[in-house]
Amino acid sequence: MKEEKIIIPANGYLMLFIFLVLFFGSIAGIPITKSPWFIIGIVLSLVLAFGFIMVQPNGSRVLLLFGKYIGTVKKNGFYWVNPFYTKKKISLRASNFDSERLKVNDKLGNPVMISTILVWRVQNTYKAAFDVDNYENFVRVQTDAAVRKLASMYPYDNFADEGHDEDITLRSSVNEVSNALEKEIDERLSIAGIEVLEARIGYLAYAQEIANAMLKRQQATAIVAARHKIVEGAVSMVEMAIEELNKKEVVDLDEERKAAMVSNLMVVLCGDKDASPVVNTGTLNH
């Protein structure tokens, strides 16, 4: 037997009636008949009492007889089985697992802190009970191993300025990373009869030793990108200003005065602080 076998045992209420009749009937028969045979009836009824089991909704009982797998009871209800069966309870409910924060290296070798949130449940009770030693511990260990492998497959973020332009990153590609993580964990847990319902990154950050450096790097990258946009806009505005002045013949500017005007406008438009211009109320030469 290497596969799960679903069975439905005898009705527990019928056996409970037989147990009550046998137990109390034997007790009542001892003083009346003075026969020792009724003691056997009491002992037999007590043995029968060990066969009662109750299966809750989304619960199961794995039954063994002296090491031999008999079957699994998944249908909820009150049943009676062989009193000599070993009855192992396995929950079929969905369970949450929030892993510890692990320090791993991403694809570029940067140390990051990462954790995952996993929603899982037992699908095959035979595999969960007999193919692994402890299926709950198996889930924890294999989830940590899958997270470590996943983190090494993708970079934390894109570094296009260094030639590392990735389509999928841990920080920005949430759906893609979650799907890859769920597939990786599902492959690892399938040998234990575990079904993965959901897997996603619960925590993600640079490790403490490089967090400050990476924050400064991100800020510098943002500043450079912002400056790039400012310069592009400033050049367009200066070009438009010169074209409008020439078009409307407001003032005739030679090349030297155009260069001075461009310089002044670029300083005003690209400066970090508000400019304090000096107003010339004289002629162009003074």
CSV table of C-alpha atoms in Angstrom, one decimal:
chain,number,residue,atom,x,y,z
A,1,MET,CA,0.0,0.0,0.0
A,2,LYS,CA,1.6,3.2,-1.2
A,3,GLU,CA,-1.4,5.4,-1.9
A,4,GLU,CA,-4.1,6.9,0.3
A,5,LYS,CA,-7.1,4.7,0.9
A,6,ILE,CA,-10.4,6.4,2.0
A,7,ILE,CA,-12.6,4.2,4.2
A,8,ILE,CA,-15.9,4.7,6.1
A,9,PRO,CA,-16.0,2.7,9.3
A,10,ALA,CA,-19.0,1.3,11.2
A,11,ASN,CA,-21.7,3.7,12.6
A,12,GLY,CA,-20.6,4.8,16.0
A,13,TYR,CA,-24.1,5.3,17.4
A,14,LEU,CA,-25.1,1.7,16.7
A,15,MET,CA,-22.0,0.4,18.4
A,16,LEU,CA,-22.6,2.8,21.3
A,17,PHE,CA,-26.0,1.2,21.8
A,18,ILE,CA,-24.4,-2.3,21.8
A,19,PHE,CA,-21.7,-1.1,24.2
A,20,LEU,CA,-24.3,0.3,26.7
A,21,VAL,CA,-26.4,-2.8,26.5
A,22,LEU,CA,-23.4,-5.1,27.0
A,23,PHE,CA,-21.8,-3.0,29.8
A,24,PHE,CA,-24.9,-2.3,31.9
A,25,GLY,CA,-26.5,-5.7,31.1
A,26,SER,CA,-23.3,-7.4,32.4
A,27,ILE,CA,-23.3,-5.3,35.5
A,28,ALA,CA,-26.9,-6.1,36.2
A,29,GLY,CA,-26.5,-9.8,35.5
A,30,ILE,CA,-23.7,-10.4,38.1
A,31,PRO,CA,-25.8,-10.0,41.3
A,32,ILE,CA,-28.8,-11.7,39.7
A,33,THR,CA,-27.2,-14.8,38.3
A,34,LYS,CA,-24.0,-14.9,40.4
A,35,SER,CA,-22.2,-16.0,37.2
A,36,PRO,CA,-18.6,-14.9,36.6
A,37,TRP,CA,-19.3,-14.9,32.8
A,38,PHE,CA,-20.8,-11.5,33.1
A,39,ILE,CA,-17.3,-10.2,34.1
A,40,ILE,CA,-16.1,-11.2,30.7
A,41,GLY,CA,-19.0,-9.1,29.2
A,42,ILE,CA,-17.8,-6.1,31.2
A,43,VAL,CA,-14.2,-6.5,30.1
A,44,LEU,CA,-15.3,-7.0,26.5
A,45,SER,CA,-17.5,-3.8,26.6
A,46,LEU,CA,-14.5,-1.8,27.9
A,47,VAL,CA,-12.4,-3.1,25.1
A,48,LEU,CA,-15.0,-2.1,22.6
A,49,ALA,CA,-15.0,1.4,24.0
A,50,PHE,CA,-11.5,2.0,22.7
A,51,GLY,CA,-12.8,1.7,19.1
A,52,PHE,CA,-14.9,4.9,19.1
A,53,ILE,CA,-13.5,7.8,17.1
A,54,MET,CA,-14.9,11.2,16.2
A,55,VAL,CA,-13.8,13.0,13.0
A,56,GLN,CA,-14.3,16.8,12.9
A,57,PRO,CA,-14.9,18.7,9.7
A,58,ASN,CA,-11.7,19.1,7.7
A,59,GLY,CA,-10.1,16.5,9.9
A,60,SER,CA,-8.9,12.9,9.3
A,61,ARG,CA,-7.8,9.7,11.1
A,62,VAL,CA,-5.1,7.5,9.7
A,63,LEU,CA,-5.7,3.9,10.9
A,64,LEU,CA,-2.9,1.3,11.4
A,65,LEU,CA,-3.1,-2.3,12.6
A,66,PHE,CA,0.2,-3.5,14.1
A,67,GLY,CA,2.1,-1.3,11.6
A,68,LYS,CA,-0.1,-2.1,8.6
A,69,TYR,CA,-1.9,0.8,6.9
A,70,ILE,CA,-5.6,0.2,6.9
A,71,GLY,CA,-7.0,3.4,5.5
A,72,THR,CA,-7.9,7.0,6.2
A,73,VAL,CA,-11.2,8.3,7.5
A,74,LYS,CA,-12.0,11.8,6.1
A,75,LYS,CA,-15.7,12.0,6.3
A,76,ASN,CA,-16.7,13.8,9.5
A,77,GLY,CA,-18.9,11.9,12.0
A,78,PHE,CA,-19.0,9.4,14.9
A,79,TYR,CA,-17.6,6.0,14.1
A,80,TRP,CA,-16.4,2.7,15.6
A,81,VAL,CA,-13.3,0.9,14.4
A,82,ASN,CA,-11.3,-2.1,15.5
A,83,PRO,CA,-10.1,-1.2,19.1
A,84,PHE,CA,-6.6,-2.5,18.2
A,85,TYR,CA,-6.2,0.1,15.5
A,86,THR,CA,-3.7,2.9,16.0
A,87,LYS,CA,-5.5,6.1,15.2
A,88,LYS,CA,-3.4,9.1,14.0
A,89,LYS,CA,-5.1,12.4,13.7
A,90,ILE,CA,-4.1,14.7,10.8
A,91,SER,CA,-5.7,18.0,10.2
A,92,LEU,CA,-6.9,18.9,6.7
A,93,ARG,CA,-7.4,22.6,7.5
A,94,ALA,CA,-5.4,25.3,5.8
A,95,SER,CA,-2.5,26.4,7.9
A,96,ASN,CA,-0.3,29.6,7.9
A,97,PHE,CA,3.4,29.6,8.2
A,98,ASP,CA,5.4,32.8,8.6
A,99,SER,CA,9.0,32.0,8.2
A,100,GLU,CA,11.9,33.6,10.0
A,101,ARG,CA,13.8,36.5,8.4
A,102,LEU,CA,16.7,34.9,6.6
A,103,LYS,CA,19.9,36.6,5.5
A,104,VAL,CA,20.7,35.5,2.0
A,105,ASN,CA,22.6,36.8,-1.0
A,106,ASP,CA,20.7,37.9,-4.1
A,107,LYS,CA,21.8,37.3,-7.7
A,108,LEU,CA,24.3,40.2,-7.5
A,109,GLY,CA,25.7,39.0,-4.2
A,110,ASN,CA,24.1,41.7,-2.0
A,111,PRO,CA,23.0,40.4,1.4
A,112,VAL,CA,19.3,40.8,1.9
A,113,MET,CA,16.8,39.9,4.7
A,114,ILE,CA,13.8,38.0,3.4
A,115,SER,CA,10.9,36.0,4.8
A,116,THR,CA,7.8,34.3,3.3
A,117,ILE,CA,4.2,33.7,4.2
A,118,LEU,CA,2.9,30.3,3.2
A,119,VAL,CA,-0.6,28.9,3.2
A,120,TRP,CA,-0.7,25.1,3.0
A,121,ARG,CA,-2.8,22.1,3.9
A,122,VAL,CA,-2.4,18.3,3.8
A,123,GLN,CA,-3.9,16.7,0.7
A,124,ASN,CA,-2.5,13.1,0.9
A,125,THR,CA,-2.6,11.8,4.4
A,126,TYR,CA,-0.6,8.6,3.5
A,127,LYS,CA,2.4,10.7,2.3
A,128,ALA,CA,2.1,13.1,5.2
A,129,ALA,CA,2.1,10.3,7.7
A,130,PHE,CA,4.6,7.8,6.2
A,131,ASP,CA,6.7,9.4,3.5
A,132,VAL,CA,8.3,12.0,5.8
A,133,ASP,CA,9.2,11.9,9.5
A,134,ASN,CA,7.4,15.1,10.6
A,135,TYR,CA,5.4,16.8,7.9
A,136,GLU,CA,5.1,20.1,9.8
A,137,ASN,CA,8.8,20.4,10.3
A,138,PHE,CA,9.3,19.3,6.7
A,139,VAL,CA,7.2,22.3,5.6
A,140,ARG,CA,9.3,24.7,7.6
A,141,VAL,CA,12.7,23.4,6.5
A,142,GLN,CA,11.8,23.1,2.8
A,143,THR,CA,10.2,26.6,2.7
A,144,ASP,CA,13.4,28.1,4.1
A,145,ALA,CA,15.4,26.2,1.5
A,146,ALA,CA,13.1,27.4,-1.3
A,147,VAL,CA,13.3,31.0,-0.2
A,148,ARG,CA,17.1,30.9,-0.2
A,149,LYS,CA,17.2,29.4,-3.7
A,150,LEU,CA,14.7,32.0,-4.9
A,151,ALA,CA,16.6,35.0,-3.5
A,152,SER,CA,19.8,33.8,-5.3
A,153,MET,CA,17.9,33.7,-8.7
A,154,TYR,CA,16.9,37.4,-8.8
A,155,PRO,CA,18.5,40.7,-7.9
A,156,TYR,CA,17.0,42.9,-5.2
A,157,ASP,CA,16.7,45.8,-7.6
A,158,ASN,CA,17.7,47.0,-11.0
A,159,PHE,CA,21.2,48.7,-11.4
A,160,ALA,CA,21.0,49.8,-15.0
A,161,ASP,CA,23.9,52.2,-14.5
A,162,GLU,CA,26.2,49.3,-13.7
A,163,GLY,CA,25.0,47.1,-16.6
A,164,HIS,CA,22.6,45.0,-14.5
A,165,ASP,CA,19.2,45.6,-16.0
A,166,GLU,CA,17.0,42.7,-15.1
A,167,ASP,CA,13.4,42.1,-16.1
A,168,ILE,CA,12.4,40.5,-12.8
A,169,THR,CA,13.6,41.8,-9.4
A,170,LEU,CA,12.7,40.8,-5.9
A,171,ARG,CA,11.4,44.4,-5.0
A,172,SER,CA,9.4,45.3,-8.1
A,173,SER,CA,8.2,42.0,-9.6
A,174,VAL,CA,5.9,40.9,-6.8
A,175,ASN,CA,3.6,38.7,-8.9
A,176,GLU,CA,6.4,37.0,-10.8
A,177,VAL,CA,8.4,36.3,-7.7
A,178,SER,CA,5.4,35.0,-5.8
A,179,ASN,CA,4.5,32.6,-8.6
A,180,ALA,CA,8.1,31.3,-8.8
A,181,LEU,CA,8.2,30.9,-5.0
A,182,GLU,CA,4.9,29.0,-5.0
A,183,LYS,CA,6.0,26.7,-7.7
A,184,GLU,CA,9.3,26.0,-6.0
A,185,ILE,CA,7.7,25.2,-2.6
A,186,ASP,CA,5.0,23.1,-4.2
A,187,GLU,CA,7.6,20.9,-5.9
A,188,ARG,CA,9.4,20.4,-2.7
A,189,LEU,CA,6.3,19.7,-0.5
A,190,SER,CA,4.6,17.4,-3.0
A,191,ILE,CA,6.5,14.3,-1.7
A,192,ALA,CA,4.9,14.9,1.7
A,193,GLY,CA,1.4,15.2,0.3
A,194,ILE,CA,1.2,18.9,1.0
A,195,GLU,CA,-0.8,21.3,-1.2
A,196,VAL,CA,0.5,24.9,-1.4
A,197,LEU,CA,-2.4,27.3,-1.5
A,198,GLU,CA,-0.4,30.6,-1.5
A,199,ALA,CA,3.2,31.7,-1.1
A,200,ARG,CA,4.4,35.3,-1.1
A,201,ILE,CA,7.2,37.4,0.2
A,202,GLY,CA,6.4,38.7,3.7
A,203,TYR,CA,9.5,40.8,4.3
A,204,LEU,CA,12.2,42.1,2.1
A,205,ALA,CA,15.0,44.5,2.8
A,206,TYR,CA,18.8,45.0,2.5
A,207,ALA,CA,20.8,43.5,5.3
A,208,GLN,CA,21.8,46.0,8.0
A,209,GLU,CA,25.5,46.2,7.1
A,210,ILE,CA,24.7,47.6,3.6
A,211,ALA,CA,21.3,49.2,4.1
A,212,ASN,CA,22.7,52.8,4.6
A,213,ALA,CA,25.0,52.5,1.6
A,214,MET,CA,22.2,51.2,-0.6
A,215,LEU,CA,19.8,54.0,0.6
A,216,LYS,CA,22.4,56.6,-0.3
A,217,ARG,CA,22.9,55.0,-3.7
A,218,GLN,CA,19.1,55.0,-4.3
A,219,GLN,CA,18.9,58.7,-3.3
A,220,ALA,CA,21.8,59.5,-5.6
A,221,THR,CA,20.2,57.7,-8.5
A,222,ALA,CA,16.9,59.5,-7.9
A,223,ILE,CA,18.7,62.9,-7.8
A,224,VAL,CA,20.6,62.2,-11.0
A,225,ALA,CA,17.4,61.2,-12.7
A,226,ALA,CA,15.6,64.3,-11.5
A,227,ARG,CA,18.5,66.5,-12.6
A,228,HIS,CA,18.4,64.9,-16.0
A,229,LYS,CA,14.7,65.8,-16.4
A,230,ILE,CA,15.3,69.3,-15.1
A,231,VAL,CA,18.1,69.9,-17.6
A,232,GLU,CA,16.0,68.6,-20.5
A,233,GLY,CA,13.2,70.9,-19.6
A,234,ALA,CA,15.5,73.9,-19.1
A,235,VAL,CA,17.2,73.4,-22.5
A,236,SER,CA,13.7,73.3,-24.1
A,237,MET,CA,12.6,76.5,-22.3
A,238,VAL,CA,15.8,78.4,-23.3
A,239,GLU,CA,15.5,77.3,-26.9
A,240,MET,CA,11.9,78.4,-26.9
A,241,ALA,CA,12.7,81.8,-25.4
A,242,ILE,CA,15.4,82.6,-27.9
A,243,GLU,CA,13.1,81.5,-30.8
A,244,GLU,CA,10.3,83.7,-29.6
A,245,LEU,CA,12.5,86.7,-29.1
A,246,ASN,CA,13.9,86.4,-32.6
A,247,LYS,CA,10.5,85.7,-34.1
A,248,LYS,CA,8.9,88.8,-32.5
A,249,GLU,CA,12.0,90.9,-33.0
A,250,VAL,CA,11.8,92.1,-29.4
A,251,VAL,CA,15.6,92.5,-29.2
A,252,ASP,CA,18.5,91.8,-31.5
A,253,LEU,CA,21.0,89.5,-29.8
A,254,ASP,CA,24.4,88.7,-31.1
A,255,GLU,CA,26.1,85.4,-30.3
A,256,GLU,CA,27.8,86.8,-27.2
A,257,ARG,CA,24.6,88.1,-25.7
A,258,LYS,CA,22.8,84.8,-26.6
A,259,ALA,CA,25.5,82.9,-24.7
A,260,ALA,CA,25.1,85.1,-21.7
A,261,MET,CA,21.3,84.8,-21.8
A,262,VAL,CA,21.5,81.0,-22.1
A,263,SER,CA,24.0,80.9,-19.2
A,264,ASN,CA,21.7,83.0,-16.9
A,265,LEU,CA,18.6,81.1,-17.8
A,266,MET,CA,20.2,77.8,-17.1
A,267,VAL,CA,21.4,79.0,-13.8
A,268,VAL,CA,18.0,80.2,-12.8
A,269,LEU,CA,16.1,77.1,-14.1
A,270,CYS,CA,18.6,74.4,-12.8
A,271,GLY,CA,19.6,75.9,-9.5
A,272,ASP,CA,18.6,74.3,-6.2
A,273,LYS,CA,17.7,77.7,-4.7
A,274,ASP,CA,15.7,80.6,-5.9
A,275,ALA,CA,17.8,83.0,-7.9
A,276,SER,CA,18.4,86.6,-6.8
A,277,PRO,CA,18.8,88.5,-10.1
A,278,VAL,CA,20.4,92.0,-10.4
A,279,VAL,CA,18.0,94.2,-12.5
A,280,ASN,CA,19.8,96.3,-15.1
A,281,THR,CA,17.8,99.5,-15.6
A,282,GLY,CA,20.3,101.0,-18.0
A,283,THR,CA,21.2,100.2,-21.6
A,284,LEU,CA,22.4,96.9,-23.0
A,285,ASN,CA,26.0,98.1,-22.5
A,286,HIS,CA,25.7,99.1,-18.9
